[in-house]
Short mmCIF file of N, CA, C and O in Angstrom, two decimals:
data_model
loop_
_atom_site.label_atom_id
_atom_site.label_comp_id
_atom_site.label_asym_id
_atom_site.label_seq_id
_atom_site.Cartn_x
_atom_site.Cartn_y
_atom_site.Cartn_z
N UNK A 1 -16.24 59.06 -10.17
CA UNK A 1 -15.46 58.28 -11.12
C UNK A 1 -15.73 56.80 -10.85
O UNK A 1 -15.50 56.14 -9.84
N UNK A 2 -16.50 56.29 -12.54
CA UNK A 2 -16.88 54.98 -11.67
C UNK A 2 -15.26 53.98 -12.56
O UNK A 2 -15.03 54.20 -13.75
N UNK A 3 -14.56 53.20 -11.94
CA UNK A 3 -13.55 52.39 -12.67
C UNK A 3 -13.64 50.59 -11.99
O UNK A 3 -13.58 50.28 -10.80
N UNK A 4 -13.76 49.92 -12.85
CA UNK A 4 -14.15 48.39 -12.31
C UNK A 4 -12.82 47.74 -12.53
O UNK A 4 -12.22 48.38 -13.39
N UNK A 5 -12.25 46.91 -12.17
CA UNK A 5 -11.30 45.95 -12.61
C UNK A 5 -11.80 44.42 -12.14
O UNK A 5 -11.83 43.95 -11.00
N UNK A 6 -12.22 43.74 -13.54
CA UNK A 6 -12.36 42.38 -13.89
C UNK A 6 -11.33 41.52 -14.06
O UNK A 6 -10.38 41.95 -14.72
N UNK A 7 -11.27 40.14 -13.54
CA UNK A 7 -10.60 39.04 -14.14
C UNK A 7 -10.90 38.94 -15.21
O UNK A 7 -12.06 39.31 -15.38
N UNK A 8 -10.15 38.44 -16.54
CA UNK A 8 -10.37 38.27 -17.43
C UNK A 8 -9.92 36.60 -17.73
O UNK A 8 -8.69 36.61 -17.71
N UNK A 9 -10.15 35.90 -17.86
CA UNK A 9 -9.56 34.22 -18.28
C UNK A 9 -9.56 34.00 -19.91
O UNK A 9 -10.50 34.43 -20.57
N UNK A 10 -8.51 33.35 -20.51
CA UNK A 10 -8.25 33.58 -21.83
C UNK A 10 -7.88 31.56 -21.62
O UNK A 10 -7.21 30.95 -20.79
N UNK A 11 -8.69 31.09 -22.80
CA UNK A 11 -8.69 29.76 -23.01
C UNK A 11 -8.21 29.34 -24.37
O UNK A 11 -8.32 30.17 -25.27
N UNK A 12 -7.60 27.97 -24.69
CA UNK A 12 -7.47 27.58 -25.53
C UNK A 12 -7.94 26.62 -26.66
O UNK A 12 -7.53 25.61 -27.23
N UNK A 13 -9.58 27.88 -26.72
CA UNK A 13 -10.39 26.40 -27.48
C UNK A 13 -11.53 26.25 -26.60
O UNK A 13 -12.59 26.07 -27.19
N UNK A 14 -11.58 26.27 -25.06
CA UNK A 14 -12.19 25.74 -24.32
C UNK A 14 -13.00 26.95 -23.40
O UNK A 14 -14.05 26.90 -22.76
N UNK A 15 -12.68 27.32 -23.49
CA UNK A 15 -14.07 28.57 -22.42
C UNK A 15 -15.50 27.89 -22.70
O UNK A 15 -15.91 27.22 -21.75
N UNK A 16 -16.44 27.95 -23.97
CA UNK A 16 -17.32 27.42 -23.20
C UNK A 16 -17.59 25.74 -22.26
O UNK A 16 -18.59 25.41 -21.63
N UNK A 17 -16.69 25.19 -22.42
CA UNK A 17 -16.43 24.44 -20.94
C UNK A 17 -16.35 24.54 -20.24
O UNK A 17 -16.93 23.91 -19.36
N UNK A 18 -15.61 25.38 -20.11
CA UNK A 18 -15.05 26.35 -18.77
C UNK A 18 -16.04 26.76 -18.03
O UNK A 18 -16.05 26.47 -16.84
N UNK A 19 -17.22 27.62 -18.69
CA UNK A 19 -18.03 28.16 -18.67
C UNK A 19 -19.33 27.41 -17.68
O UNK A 19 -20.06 27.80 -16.77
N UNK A 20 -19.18 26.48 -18.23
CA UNK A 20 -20.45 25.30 -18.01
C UNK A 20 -19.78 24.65 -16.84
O UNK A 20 -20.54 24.28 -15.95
N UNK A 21 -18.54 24.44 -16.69
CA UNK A 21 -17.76 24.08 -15.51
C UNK A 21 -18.16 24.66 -14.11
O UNK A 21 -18.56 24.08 -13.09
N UNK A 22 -17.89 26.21 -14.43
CA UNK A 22 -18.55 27.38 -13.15
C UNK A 22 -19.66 27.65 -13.12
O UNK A 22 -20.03 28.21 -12.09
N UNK A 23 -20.58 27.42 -14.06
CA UNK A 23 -22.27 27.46 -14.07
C UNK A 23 -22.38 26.61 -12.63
O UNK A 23 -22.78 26.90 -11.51
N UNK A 24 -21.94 25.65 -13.13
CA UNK A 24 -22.14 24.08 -11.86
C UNK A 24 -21.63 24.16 -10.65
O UNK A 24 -22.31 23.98 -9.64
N UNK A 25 -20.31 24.46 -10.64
CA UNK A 25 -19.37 23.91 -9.63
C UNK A 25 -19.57 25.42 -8.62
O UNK A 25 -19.42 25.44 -7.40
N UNK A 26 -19.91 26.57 -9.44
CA UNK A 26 -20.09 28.26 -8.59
C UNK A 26 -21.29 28.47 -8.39
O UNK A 26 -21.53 29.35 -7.56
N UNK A 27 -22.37 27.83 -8.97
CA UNK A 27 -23.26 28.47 -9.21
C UNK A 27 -23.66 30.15 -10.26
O UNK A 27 -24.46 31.09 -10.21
N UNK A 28 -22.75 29.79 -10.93
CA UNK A 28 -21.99 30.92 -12.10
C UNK A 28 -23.42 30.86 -13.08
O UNK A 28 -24.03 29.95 -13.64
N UNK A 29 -23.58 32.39 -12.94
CA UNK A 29 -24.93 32.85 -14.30
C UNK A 29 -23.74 33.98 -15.48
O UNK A 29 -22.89 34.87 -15.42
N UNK A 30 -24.51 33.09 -16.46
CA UNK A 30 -23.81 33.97 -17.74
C UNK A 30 -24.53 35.17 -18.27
O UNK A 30 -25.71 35.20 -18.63
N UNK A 31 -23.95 35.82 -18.27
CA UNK A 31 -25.08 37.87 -18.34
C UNK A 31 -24.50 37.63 -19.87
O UNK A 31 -25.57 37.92 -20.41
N UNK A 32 -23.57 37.31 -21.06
CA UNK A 32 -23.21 37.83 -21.66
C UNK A 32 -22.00 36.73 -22.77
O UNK A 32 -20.82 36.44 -22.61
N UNK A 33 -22.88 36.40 -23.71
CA UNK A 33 -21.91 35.30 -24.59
C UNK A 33 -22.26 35.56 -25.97
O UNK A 33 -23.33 35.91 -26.48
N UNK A 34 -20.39 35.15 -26.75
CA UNK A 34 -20.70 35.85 -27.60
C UNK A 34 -19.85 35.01 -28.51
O UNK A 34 -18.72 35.29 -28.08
N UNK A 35 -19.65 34.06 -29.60
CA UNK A 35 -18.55 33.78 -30.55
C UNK A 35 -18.54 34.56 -31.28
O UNK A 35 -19.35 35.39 -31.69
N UNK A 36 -17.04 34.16 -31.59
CA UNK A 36 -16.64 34.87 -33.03
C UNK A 36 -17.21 34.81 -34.31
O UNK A 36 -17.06 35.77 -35.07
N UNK A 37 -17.75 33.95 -34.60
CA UNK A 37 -19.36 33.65 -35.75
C UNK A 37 -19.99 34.83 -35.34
O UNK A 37 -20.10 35.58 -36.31
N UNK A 38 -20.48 35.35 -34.22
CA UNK A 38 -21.72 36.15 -34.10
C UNK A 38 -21.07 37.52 -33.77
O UNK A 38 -21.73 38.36 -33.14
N UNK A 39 -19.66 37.81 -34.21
CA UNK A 39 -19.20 39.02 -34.37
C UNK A 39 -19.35 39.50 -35.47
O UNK A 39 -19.09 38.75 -36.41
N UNK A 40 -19.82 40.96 -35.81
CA UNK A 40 -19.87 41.06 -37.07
C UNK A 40 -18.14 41.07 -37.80
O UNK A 40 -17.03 41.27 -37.29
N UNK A 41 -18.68 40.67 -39.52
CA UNK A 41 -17.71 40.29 -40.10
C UNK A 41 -16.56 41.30 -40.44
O UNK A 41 -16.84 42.47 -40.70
N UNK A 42 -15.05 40.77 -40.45
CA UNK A 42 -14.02 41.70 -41.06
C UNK A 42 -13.03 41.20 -41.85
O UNK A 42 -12.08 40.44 -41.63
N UNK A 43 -13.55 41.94 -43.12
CA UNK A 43 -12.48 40.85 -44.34
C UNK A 43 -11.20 41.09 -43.74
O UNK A 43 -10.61 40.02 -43.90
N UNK A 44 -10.44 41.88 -43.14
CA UNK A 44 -9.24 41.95 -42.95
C UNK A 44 -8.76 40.42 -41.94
O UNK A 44 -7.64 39.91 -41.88
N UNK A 45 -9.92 40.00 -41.30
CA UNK A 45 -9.58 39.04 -40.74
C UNK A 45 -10.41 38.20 -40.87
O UNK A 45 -11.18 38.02 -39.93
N UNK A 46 -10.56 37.33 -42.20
CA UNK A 46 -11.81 36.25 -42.44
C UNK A 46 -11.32 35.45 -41.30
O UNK A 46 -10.20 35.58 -40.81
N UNK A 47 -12.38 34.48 -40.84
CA UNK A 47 -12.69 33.46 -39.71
C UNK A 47 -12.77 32.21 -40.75
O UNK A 47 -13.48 32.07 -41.74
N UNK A 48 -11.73 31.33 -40.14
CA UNK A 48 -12.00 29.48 -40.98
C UNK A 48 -13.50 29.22 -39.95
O UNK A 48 -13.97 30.08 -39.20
N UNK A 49 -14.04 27.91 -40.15
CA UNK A 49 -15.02 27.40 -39.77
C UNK A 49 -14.88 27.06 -38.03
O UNK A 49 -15.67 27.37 -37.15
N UNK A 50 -13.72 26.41 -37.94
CA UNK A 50 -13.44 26.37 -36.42
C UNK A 50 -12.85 27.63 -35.76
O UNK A 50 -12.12 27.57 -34.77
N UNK A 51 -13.08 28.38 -36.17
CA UNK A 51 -13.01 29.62 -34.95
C UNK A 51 -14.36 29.93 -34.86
O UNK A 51 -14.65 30.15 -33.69
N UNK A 52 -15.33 30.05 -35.64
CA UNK A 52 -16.74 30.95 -35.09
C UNK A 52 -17.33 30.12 -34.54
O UNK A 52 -18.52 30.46 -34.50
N UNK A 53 -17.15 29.04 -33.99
CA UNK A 53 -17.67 28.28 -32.93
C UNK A 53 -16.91 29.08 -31.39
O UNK A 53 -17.62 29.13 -30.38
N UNK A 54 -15.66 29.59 -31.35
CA UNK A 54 -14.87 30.12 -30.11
C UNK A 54 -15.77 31.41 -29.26
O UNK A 54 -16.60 32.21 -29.68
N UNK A 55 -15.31 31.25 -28.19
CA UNK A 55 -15.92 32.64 -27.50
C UNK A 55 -15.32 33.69 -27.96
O UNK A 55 -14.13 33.46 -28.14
N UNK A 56 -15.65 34.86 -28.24
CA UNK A 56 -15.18 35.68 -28.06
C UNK A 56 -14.91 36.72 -27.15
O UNK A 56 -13.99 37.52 -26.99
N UNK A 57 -16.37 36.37 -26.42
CA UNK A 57 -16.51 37.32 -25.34
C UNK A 57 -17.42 36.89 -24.35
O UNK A 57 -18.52 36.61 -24.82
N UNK A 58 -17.29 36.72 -22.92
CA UNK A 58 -18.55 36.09 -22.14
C UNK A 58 -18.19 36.94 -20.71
O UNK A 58 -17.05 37.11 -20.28
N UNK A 59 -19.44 37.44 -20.09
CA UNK A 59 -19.47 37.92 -18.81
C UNK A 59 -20.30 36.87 -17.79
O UNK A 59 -21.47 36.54 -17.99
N UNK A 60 -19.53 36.44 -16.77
CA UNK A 60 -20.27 35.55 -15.93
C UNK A 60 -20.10 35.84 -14.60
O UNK A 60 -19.01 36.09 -14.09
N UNK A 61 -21.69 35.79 -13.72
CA UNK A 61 -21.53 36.23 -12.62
C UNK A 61 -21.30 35.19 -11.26
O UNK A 61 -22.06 34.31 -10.85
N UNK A 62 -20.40 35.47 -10.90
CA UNK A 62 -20.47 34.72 -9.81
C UNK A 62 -20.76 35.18 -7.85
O UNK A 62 -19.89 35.89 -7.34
N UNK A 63 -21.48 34.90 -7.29
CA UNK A 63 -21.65 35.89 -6.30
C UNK A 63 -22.16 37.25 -6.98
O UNK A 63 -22.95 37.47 -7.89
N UNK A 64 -21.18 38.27 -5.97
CA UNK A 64 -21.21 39.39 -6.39
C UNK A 64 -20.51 39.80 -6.90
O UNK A 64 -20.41 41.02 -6.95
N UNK A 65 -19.46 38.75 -7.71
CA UNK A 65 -18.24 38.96 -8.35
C UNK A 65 -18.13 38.81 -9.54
O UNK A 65 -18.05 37.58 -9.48
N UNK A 66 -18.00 39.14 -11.24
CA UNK A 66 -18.10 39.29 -12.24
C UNK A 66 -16.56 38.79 -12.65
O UNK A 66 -15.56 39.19 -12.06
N UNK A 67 -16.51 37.45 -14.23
CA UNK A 67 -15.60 36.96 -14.19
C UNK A 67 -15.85 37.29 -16.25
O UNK A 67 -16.86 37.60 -16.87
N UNK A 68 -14.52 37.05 -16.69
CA UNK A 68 -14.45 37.53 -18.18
C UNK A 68 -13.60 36.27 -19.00
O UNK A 68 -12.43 35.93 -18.81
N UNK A 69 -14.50 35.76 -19.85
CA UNK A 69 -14.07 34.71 -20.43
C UNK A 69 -13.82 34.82 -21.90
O UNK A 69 -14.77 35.32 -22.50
N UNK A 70 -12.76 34.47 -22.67
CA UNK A 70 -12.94 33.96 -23.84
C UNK A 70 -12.18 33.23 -24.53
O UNK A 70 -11.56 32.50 -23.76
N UNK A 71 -11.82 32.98 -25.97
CA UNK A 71 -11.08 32.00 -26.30
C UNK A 71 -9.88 32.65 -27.20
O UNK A 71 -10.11 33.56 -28.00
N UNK A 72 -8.67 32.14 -27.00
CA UNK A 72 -7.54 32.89 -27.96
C UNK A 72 -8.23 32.87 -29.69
O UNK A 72 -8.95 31.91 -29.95
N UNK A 73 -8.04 33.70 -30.58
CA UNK A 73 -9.07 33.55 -32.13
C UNK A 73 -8.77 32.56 -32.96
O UNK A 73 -9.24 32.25 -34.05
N UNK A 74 -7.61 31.93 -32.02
CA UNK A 74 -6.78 30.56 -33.42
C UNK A 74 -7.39 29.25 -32.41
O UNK A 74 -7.55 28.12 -32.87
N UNK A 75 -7.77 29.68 -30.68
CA UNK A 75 -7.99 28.52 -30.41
C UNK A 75 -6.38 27.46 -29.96
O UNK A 75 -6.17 26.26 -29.75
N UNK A 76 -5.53 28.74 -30.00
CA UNK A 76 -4.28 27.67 -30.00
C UNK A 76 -3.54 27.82 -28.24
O UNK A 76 -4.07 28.80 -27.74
N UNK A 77 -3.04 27.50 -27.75
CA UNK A 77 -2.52 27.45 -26.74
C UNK A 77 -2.28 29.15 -26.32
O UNK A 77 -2.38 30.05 -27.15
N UNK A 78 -1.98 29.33 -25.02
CA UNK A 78 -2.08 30.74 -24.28
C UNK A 78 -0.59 30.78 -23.71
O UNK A 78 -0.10 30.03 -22.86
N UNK A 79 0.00 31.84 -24.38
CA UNK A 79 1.59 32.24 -23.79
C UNK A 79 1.16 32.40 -22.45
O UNK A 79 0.13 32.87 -21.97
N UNK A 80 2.58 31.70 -21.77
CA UNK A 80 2.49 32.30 -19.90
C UNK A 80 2.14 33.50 -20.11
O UNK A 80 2.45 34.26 -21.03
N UNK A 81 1.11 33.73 -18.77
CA UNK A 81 1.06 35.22 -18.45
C UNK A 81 -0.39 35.76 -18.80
O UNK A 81 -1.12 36.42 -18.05
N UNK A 82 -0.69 35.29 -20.23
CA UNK A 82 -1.60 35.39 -20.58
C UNK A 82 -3.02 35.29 -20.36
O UNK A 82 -3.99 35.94 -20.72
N UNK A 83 -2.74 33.82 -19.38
CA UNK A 83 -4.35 33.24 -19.85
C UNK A 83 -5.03 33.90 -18.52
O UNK A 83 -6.21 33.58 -18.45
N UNK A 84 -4.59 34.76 -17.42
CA UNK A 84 -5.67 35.33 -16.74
C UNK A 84 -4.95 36.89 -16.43
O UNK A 84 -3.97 36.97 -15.69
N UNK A 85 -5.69 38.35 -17.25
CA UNK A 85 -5.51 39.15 -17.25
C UNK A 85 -6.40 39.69 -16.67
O UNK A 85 -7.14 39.05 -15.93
N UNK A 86 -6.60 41.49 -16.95
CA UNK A 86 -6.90 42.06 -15.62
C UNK A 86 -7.95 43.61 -16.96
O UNK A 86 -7.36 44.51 -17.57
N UNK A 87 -9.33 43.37 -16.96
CA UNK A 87 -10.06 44.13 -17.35
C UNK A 87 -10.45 45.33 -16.37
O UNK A 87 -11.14 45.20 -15.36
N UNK A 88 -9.74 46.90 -16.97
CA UNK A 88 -10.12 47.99 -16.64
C UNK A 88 -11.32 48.17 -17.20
O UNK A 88 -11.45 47.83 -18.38
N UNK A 89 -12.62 48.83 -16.39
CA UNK A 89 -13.56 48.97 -17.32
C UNK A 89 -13.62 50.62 -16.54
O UNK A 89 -13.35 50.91 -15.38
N UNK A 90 -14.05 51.48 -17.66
CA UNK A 90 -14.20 52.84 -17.12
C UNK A 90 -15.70 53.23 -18.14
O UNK A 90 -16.05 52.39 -18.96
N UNK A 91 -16.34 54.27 -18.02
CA UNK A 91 -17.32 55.07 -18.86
C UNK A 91 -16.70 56.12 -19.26
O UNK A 91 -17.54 56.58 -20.04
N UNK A 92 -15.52 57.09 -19.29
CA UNK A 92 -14.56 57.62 -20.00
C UNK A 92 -13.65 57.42 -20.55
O UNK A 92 -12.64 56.97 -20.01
N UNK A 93 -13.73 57.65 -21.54
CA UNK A 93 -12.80 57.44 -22.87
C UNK A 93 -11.76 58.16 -22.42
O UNK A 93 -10.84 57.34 -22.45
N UNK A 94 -11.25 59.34 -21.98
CA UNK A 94 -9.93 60.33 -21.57
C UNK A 94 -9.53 59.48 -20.55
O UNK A 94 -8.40 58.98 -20.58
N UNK A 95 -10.59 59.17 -19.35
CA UNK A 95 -9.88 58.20 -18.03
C UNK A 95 -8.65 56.81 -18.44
O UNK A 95 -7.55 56.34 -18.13
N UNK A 96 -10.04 56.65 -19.53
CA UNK A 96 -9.48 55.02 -20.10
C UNK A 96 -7.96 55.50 -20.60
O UNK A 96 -6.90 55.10 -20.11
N UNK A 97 -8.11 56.63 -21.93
CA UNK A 97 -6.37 56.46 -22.61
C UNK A 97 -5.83 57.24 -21.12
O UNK A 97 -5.13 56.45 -20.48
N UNK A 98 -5.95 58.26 -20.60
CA UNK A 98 -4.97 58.07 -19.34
C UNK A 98 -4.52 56.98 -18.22
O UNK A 98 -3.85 57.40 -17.28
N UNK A 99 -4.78 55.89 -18.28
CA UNK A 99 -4.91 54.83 -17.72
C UNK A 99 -3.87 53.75 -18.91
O UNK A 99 -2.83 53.12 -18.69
N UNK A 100 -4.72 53.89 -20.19
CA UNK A 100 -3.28 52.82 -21.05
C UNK A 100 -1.88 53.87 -21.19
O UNK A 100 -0.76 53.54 -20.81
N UNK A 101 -2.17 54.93 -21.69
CA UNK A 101 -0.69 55.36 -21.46
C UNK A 101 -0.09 55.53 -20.51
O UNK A 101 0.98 56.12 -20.74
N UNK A 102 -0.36 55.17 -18.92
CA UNK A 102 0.38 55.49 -17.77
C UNK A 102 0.91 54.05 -17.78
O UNK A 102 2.00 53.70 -17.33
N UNK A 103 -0.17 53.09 -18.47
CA UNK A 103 0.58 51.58 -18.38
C UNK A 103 1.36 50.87 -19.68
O UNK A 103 1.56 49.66 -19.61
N UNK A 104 1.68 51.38 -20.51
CA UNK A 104 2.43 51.37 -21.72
C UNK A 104 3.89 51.91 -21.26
O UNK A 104 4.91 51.50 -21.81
N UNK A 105 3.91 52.68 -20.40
CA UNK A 105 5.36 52.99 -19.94
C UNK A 105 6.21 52.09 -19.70
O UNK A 105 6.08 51.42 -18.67
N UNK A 106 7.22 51.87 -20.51
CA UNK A 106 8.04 50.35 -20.31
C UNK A 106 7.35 49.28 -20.67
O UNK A 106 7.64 48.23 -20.10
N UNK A 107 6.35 49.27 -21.62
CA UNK A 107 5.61 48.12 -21.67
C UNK A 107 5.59 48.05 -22.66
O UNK A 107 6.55 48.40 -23.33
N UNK A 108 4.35 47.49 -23.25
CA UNK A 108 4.04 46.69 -24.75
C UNK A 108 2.46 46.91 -24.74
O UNK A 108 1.52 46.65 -23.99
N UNK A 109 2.74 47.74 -26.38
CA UNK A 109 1.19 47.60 -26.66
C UNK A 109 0.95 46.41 -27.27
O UNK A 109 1.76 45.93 -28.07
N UNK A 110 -0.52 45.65 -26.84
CA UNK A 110 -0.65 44.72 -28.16
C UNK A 110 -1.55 45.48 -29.35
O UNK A 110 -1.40 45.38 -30.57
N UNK A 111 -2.58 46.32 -28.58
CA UNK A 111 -3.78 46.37 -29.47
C UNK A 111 -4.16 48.26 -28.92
O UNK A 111 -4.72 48.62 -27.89
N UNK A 112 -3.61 49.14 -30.04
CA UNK A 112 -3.93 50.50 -29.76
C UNK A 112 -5.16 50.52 -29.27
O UNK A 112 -6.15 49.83 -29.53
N UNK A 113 -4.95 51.62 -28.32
CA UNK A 113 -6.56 52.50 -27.88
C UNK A 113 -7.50 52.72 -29.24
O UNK A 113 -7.33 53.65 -30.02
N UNK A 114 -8.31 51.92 -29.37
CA UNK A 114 -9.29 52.43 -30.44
C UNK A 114 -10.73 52.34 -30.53
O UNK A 114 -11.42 51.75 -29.70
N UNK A 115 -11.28 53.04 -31.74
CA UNK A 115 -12.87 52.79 -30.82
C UNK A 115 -13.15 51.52 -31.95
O UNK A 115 -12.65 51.44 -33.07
N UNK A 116 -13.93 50.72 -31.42
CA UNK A 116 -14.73 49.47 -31.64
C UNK A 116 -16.35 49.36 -31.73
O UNK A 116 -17.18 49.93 -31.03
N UNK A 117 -16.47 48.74 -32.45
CA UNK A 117 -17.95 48.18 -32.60
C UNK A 117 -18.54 48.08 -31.07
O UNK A 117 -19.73 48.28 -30.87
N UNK A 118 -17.51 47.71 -29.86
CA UNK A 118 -18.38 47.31 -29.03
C UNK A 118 -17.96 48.89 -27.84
O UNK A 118 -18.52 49.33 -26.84
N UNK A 119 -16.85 49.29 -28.51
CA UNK A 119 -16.77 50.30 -27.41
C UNK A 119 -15.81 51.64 -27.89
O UNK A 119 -14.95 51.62 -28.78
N UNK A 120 -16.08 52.46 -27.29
CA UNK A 120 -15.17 53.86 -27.76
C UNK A 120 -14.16 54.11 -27.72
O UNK A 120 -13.59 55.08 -28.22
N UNK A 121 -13.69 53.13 -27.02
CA UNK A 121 -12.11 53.64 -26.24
C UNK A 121 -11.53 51.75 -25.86
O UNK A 121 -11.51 51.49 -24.66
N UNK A 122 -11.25 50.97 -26.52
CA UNK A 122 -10.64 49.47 -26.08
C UNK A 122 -9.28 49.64 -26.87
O UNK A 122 -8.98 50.12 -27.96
N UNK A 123 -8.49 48.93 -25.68
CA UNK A 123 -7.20 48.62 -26.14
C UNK A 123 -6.24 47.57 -25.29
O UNK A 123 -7.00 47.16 -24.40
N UNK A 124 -5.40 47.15 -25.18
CA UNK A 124 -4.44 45.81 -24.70
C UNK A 124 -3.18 46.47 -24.21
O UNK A 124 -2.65 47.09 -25.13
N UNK A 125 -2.60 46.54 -23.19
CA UNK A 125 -1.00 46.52 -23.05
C UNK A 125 -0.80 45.81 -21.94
O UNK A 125 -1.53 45.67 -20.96
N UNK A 126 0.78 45.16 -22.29
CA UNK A 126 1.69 44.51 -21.27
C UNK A 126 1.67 45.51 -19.86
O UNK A 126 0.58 46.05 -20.01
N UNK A 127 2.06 45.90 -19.00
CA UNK A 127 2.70 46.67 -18.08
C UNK A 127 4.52 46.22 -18.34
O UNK A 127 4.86 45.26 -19.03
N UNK A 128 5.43 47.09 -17.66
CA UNK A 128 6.69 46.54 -17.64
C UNK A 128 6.94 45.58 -16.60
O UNK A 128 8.06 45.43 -16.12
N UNK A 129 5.62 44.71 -16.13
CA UNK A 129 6.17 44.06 -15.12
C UNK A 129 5.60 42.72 -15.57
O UNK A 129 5.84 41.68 -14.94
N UNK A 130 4.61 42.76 -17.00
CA UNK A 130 4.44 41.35 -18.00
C UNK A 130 3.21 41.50 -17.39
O UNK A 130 2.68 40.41 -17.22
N UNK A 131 2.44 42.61 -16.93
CA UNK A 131 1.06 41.61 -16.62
C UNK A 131 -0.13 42.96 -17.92
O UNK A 131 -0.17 44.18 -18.10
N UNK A 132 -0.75 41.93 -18.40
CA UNK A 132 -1.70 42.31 -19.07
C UNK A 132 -3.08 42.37 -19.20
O UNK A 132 -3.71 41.31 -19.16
N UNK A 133 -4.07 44.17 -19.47
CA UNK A 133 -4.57 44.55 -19.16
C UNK A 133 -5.50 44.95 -20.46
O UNK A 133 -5.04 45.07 -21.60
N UNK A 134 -6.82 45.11 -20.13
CA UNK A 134 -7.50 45.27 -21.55
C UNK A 134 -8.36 46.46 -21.23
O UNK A 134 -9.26 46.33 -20.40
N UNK A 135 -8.16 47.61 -21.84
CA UNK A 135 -8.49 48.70 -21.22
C UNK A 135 -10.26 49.50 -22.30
O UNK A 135 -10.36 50.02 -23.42
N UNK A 136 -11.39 49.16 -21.10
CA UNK A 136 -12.42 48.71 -21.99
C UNK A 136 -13.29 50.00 -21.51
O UNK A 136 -13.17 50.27 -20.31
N UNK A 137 -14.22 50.89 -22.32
CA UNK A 137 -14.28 51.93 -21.88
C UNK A 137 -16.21 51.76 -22.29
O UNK A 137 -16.30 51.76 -23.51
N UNK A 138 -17.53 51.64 -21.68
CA UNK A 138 -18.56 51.45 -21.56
C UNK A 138 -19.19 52.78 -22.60
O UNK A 138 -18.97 53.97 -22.82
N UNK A 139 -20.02 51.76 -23.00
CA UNK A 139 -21.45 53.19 -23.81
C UNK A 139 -21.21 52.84 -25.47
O UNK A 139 -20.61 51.84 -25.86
N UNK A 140 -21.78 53.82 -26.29
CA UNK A 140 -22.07 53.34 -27.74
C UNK A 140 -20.67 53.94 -28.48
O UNK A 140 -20.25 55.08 -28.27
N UNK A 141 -20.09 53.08 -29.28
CA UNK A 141 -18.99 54.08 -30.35
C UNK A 141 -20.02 54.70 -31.57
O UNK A 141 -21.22 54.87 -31.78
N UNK A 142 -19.13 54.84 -32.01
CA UNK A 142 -19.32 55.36 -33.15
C UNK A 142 -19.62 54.79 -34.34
O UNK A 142 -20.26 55.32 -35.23
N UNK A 143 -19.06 53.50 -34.35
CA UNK A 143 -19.32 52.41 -35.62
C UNK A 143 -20.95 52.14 -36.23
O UNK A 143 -21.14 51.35 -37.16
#
């Protein structure tokens, strides 16, 4: 059973600064960048002009340690709590939803278990103790 848990950092507007910040100051290599421009499109949620400049998604390595960056989609400030969460990554989809529903107990979903363009099994919940987790499950969906 392989299961990873990533930092995740959530910015306001600013990750790729951020970004370019730890390139320098860590010696930080980026495996993985992505705005919201270069997501494919969803009328349910058209993008104004200043969001598809935002990250949406960036993997950066530092050491031997792997760090997860991106930008809130409005770009607007990050509720406490928020701006550094905690990425489950699994290659099972059953591991993964046994894993969000053991942490949905007393908690808060933001974003159901569902499969995605980028993965089979992604989803968001609070824990009951406020800390939040993005539960990301590796390999091709279905989309």
């Amino acid at each position: 059973m392989s299961v990873r848990l990533t930092p995740y950092l959530v910015f306001p507007g600013t990750a790729g600064e951020a970004i370019a910040f730890y390139e320098k100051a860590l010696d930080a290599q980026v495996l993985f960048k992505q705005s919201y421009g270069e997501m494919p499109a969803n009328p349910d949620y058209p993008l104004v002009d200043e969001q598809k400049g935002l990250i949406s998604h960036a993997m950066v390595q530092v050491g031997e340690s792997q760090l997860m960056f991106s930008d809130s989609d409005e770009g607007k400030p990050i509720p406490q709590g928020n701006q550094v969460t905690i990425c489950i990554t699994t290659k099972d989809a059953s591991l993964s939803k046994k894993y969000f529903e053991g942490l949905k107990e007393g908690g808060t979903v933001i974003l159901d278990l569902h499969e995605a363009f980028f993965s089979p099994a992604y989803g968001q919940v609070r824990d009951k103790y406020g800390v939040t987790f993005h539960l990301f499950t590796e390999g091709e969906s279905m989309n």
